[in-house]
mmCIF file of C-alpha atoms in Angstrom:
data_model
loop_
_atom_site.group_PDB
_atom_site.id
_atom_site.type_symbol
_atom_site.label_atom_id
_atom_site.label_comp_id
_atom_site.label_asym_id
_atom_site.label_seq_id
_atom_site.Cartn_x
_atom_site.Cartn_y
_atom_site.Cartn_z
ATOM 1 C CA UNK L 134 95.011 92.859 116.345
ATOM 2 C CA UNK L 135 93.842 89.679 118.240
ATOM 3 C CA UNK L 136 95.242 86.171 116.693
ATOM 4 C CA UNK L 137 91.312 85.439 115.870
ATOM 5 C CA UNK L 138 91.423 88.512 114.170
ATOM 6 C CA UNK L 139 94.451 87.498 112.360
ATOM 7 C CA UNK L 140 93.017 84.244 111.327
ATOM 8 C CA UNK L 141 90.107 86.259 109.618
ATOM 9 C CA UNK L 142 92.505 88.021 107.980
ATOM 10 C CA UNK L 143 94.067 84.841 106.466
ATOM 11 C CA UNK L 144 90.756 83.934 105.312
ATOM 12 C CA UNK L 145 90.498 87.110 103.654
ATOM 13 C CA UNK L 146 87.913 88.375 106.023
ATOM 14 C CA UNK L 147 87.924 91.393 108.299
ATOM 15 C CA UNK L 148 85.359 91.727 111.696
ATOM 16 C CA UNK L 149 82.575 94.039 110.339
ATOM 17 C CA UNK L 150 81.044 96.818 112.285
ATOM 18 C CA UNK L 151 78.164 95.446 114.850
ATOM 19 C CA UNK L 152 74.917 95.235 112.654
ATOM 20 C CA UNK L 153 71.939 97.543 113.385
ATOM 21 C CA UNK L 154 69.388 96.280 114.949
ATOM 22 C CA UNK L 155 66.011 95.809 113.345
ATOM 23 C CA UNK L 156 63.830 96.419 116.276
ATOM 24 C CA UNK L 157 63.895 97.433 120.257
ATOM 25 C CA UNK L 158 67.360 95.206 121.495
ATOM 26 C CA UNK L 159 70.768 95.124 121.427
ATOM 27 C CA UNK L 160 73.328 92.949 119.819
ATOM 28 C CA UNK L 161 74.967 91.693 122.773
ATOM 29 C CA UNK L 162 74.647 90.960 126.283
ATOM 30 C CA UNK L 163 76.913 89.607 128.802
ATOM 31 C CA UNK L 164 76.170 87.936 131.625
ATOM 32 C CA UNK L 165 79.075 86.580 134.589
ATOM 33 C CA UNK L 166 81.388 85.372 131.867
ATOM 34 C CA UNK L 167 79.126 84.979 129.245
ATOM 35 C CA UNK L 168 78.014 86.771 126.417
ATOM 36 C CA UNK L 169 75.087 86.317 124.539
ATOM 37 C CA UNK L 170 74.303 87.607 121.100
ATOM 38 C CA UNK L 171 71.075 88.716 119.585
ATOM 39 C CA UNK L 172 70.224 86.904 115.956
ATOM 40 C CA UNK L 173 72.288 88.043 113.305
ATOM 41 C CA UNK L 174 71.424 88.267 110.129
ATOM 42 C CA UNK L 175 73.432 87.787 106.841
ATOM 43 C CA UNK L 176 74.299 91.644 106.675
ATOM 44 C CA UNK L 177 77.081 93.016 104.509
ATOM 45 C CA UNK L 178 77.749 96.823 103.679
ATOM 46 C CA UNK L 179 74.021 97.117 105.470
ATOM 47 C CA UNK L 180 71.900 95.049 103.399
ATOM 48 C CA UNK L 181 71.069 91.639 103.587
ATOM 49 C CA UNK L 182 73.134 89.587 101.054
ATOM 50 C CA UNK L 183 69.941 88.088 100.117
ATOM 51 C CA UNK L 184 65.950 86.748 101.094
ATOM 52 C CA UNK L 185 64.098 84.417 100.385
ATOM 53 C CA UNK L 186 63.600 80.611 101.312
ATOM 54 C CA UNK L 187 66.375 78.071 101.441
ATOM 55 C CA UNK L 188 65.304 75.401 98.930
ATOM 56 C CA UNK L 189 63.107 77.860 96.869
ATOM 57 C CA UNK L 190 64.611 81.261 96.111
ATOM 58 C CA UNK L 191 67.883 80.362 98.062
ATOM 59 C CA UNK L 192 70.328 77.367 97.231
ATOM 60 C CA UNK L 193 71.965 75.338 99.986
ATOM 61 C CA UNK L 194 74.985 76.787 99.249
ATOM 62 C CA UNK L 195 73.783 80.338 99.181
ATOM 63 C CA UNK L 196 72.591 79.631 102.693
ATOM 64 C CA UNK L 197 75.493 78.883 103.458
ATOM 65 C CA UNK L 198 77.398 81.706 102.858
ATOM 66 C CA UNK L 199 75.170 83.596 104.749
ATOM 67 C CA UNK L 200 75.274 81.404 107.651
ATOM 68 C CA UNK L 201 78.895 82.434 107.478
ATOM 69 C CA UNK L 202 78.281 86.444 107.281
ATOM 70 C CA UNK L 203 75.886 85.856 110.315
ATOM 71 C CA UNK L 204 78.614 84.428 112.185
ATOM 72 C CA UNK L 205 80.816 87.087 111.221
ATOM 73 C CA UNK L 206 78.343 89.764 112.744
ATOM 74 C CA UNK L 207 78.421 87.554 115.732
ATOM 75 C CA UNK L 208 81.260 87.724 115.784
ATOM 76 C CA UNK L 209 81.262 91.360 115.604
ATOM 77 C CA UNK L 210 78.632 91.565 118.087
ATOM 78 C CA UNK L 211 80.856 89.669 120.903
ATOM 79 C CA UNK L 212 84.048 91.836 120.248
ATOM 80 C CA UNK L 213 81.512 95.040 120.370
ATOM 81 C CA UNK L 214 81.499 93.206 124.260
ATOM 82 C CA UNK L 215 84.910 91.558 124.737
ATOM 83 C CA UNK L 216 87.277 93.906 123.119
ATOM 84 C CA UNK L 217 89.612 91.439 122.398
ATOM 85 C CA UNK L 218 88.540 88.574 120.641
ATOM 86 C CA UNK L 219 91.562 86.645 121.827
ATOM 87 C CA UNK L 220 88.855 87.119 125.493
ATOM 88 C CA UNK L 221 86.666 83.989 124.145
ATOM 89 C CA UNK L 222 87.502 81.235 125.927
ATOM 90 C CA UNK L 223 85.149 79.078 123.885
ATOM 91 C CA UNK L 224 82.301 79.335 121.638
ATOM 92 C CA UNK L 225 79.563 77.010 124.107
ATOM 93 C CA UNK L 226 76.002 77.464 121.752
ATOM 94 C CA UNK L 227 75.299 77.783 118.333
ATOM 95 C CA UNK L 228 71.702 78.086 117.219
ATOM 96 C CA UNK L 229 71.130 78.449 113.450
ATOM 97 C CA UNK L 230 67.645 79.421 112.403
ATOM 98 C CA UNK L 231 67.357 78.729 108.371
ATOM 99 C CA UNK L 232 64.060 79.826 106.630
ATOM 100 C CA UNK L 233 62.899 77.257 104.272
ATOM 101 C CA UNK L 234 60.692 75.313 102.232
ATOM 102 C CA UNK L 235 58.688 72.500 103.861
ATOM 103 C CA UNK L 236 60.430 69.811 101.931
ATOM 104 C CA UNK L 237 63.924 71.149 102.477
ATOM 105 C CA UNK L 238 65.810 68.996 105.248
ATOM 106 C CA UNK L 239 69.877 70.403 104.466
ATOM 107 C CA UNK L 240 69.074 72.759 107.801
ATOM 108 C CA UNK L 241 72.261 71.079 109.630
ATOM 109 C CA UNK L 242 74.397 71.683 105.802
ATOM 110 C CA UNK L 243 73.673 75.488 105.836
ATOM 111 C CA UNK L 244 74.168 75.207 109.709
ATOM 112 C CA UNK L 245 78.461 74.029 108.744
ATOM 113 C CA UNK L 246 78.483 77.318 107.059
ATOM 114 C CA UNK L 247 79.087 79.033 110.637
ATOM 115 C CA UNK L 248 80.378 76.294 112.358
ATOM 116 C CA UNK L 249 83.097 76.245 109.974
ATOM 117 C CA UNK L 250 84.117 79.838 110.851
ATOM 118 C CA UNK L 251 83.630 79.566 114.685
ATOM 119 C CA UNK L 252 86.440 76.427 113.986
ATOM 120 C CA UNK L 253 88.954 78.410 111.995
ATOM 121 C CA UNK L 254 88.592 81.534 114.024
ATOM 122 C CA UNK L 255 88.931 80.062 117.733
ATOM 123 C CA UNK L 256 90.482 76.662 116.883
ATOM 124 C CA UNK L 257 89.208 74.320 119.730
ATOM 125 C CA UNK L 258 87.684 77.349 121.190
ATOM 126 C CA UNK L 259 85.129 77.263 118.455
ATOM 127 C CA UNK L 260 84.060 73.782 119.156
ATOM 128 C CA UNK L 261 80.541 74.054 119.871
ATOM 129 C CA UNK L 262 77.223 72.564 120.865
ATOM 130 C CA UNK L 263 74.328 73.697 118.117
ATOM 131 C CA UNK L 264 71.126 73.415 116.794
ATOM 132 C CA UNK L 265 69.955 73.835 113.108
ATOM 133 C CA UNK L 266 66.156 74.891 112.871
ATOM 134 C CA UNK L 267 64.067 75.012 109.998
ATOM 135 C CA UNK L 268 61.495 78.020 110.062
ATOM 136 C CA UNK L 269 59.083 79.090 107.896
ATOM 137 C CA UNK L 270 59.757 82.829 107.989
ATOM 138 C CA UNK L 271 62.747 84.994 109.102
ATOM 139 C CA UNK L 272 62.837 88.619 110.047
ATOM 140 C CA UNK L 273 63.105 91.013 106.760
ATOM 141 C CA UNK L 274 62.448 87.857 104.748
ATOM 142 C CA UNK L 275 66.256 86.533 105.377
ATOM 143 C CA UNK L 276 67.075 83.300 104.966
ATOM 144 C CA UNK L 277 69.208 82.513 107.668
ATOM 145 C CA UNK L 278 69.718 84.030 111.645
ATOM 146 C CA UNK L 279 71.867 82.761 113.586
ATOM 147 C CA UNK L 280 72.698 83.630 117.694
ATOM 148 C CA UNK L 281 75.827 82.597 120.075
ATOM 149 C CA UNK L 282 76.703 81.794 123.101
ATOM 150 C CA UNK L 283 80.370 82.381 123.891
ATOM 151 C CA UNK L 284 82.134 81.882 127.268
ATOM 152 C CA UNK L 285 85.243 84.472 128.429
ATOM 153 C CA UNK L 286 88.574 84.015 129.777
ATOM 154 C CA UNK L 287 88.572 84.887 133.528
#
């Protein structure tokens, strides 16, 4: 097991298999010594852990927590790539998409929930640049998506 792995284990979390795809793409792409993931959703045990909008039928910290499963299935998605996870050099782009009410402004709150993990996982490696959009509508009704950027050791 990789140390990143390891640290998820200390955390009391394990990397899940890659999430299904919803439609016509895959999870993860790399490119030179890059790999880029597809959105990831807030799947766990193949469902989503919940819908709705962030701010209506979703609290911040709900959000949250699913922010953090997403990155987990990124997570997932760049090992499913890499191999060893202990192969990410740094995590370069974050881009959290969080599906909410038109008066809700907490996007960059729910946003910590996978910045958090990138940082405990990969140390400095998950220091990142990132953007936290608000959206009126996610795919299957989630309430957060979120999609990586991760550079490899050469």
């Amino acid at each position: 097991m990789s140390a990143a792995e390891d640290r998820l284990a200390e955390l009391g979390l394990a990397v899940p298999e890659v999430a299904k795809p919803v439609a016509v793409y895959v999870p993860a792409v790399a490119s030179g010594d890059h790999v880029f993931t597809s959105g990831q959703l807030p799947m766990k045990n193949g469902e989503l852990m919940l819908t709705g909008k962030v701010g209506g039928e979703v609290s911040p910290e709900e959000a949250k927590a699913c922010a953090e499963q997403c990155a987990l299935n990124a997570i997932a998605a760049v090992k499913s790539i890499v191999g060893d996870l202990d192969n990410v050099a740094q995590v370069v782009k974050v881009v959290v998409f969080v599906a909410s009410t038109p008066d809700f402004t907490g996007q960059p709150q729910v946003a910590n929930g996978a910045s958090e993990l990138f940082g405990k996982v990969f140390g400095d490696a998950g220091v990142h640049a990132r953007s936290a959009v608000g959206v009126p509508v996610l795919p299957l009704d989630s309430p957060v998506e979120v999609e990586i950027v991760v550079r490899t050791a050469s």
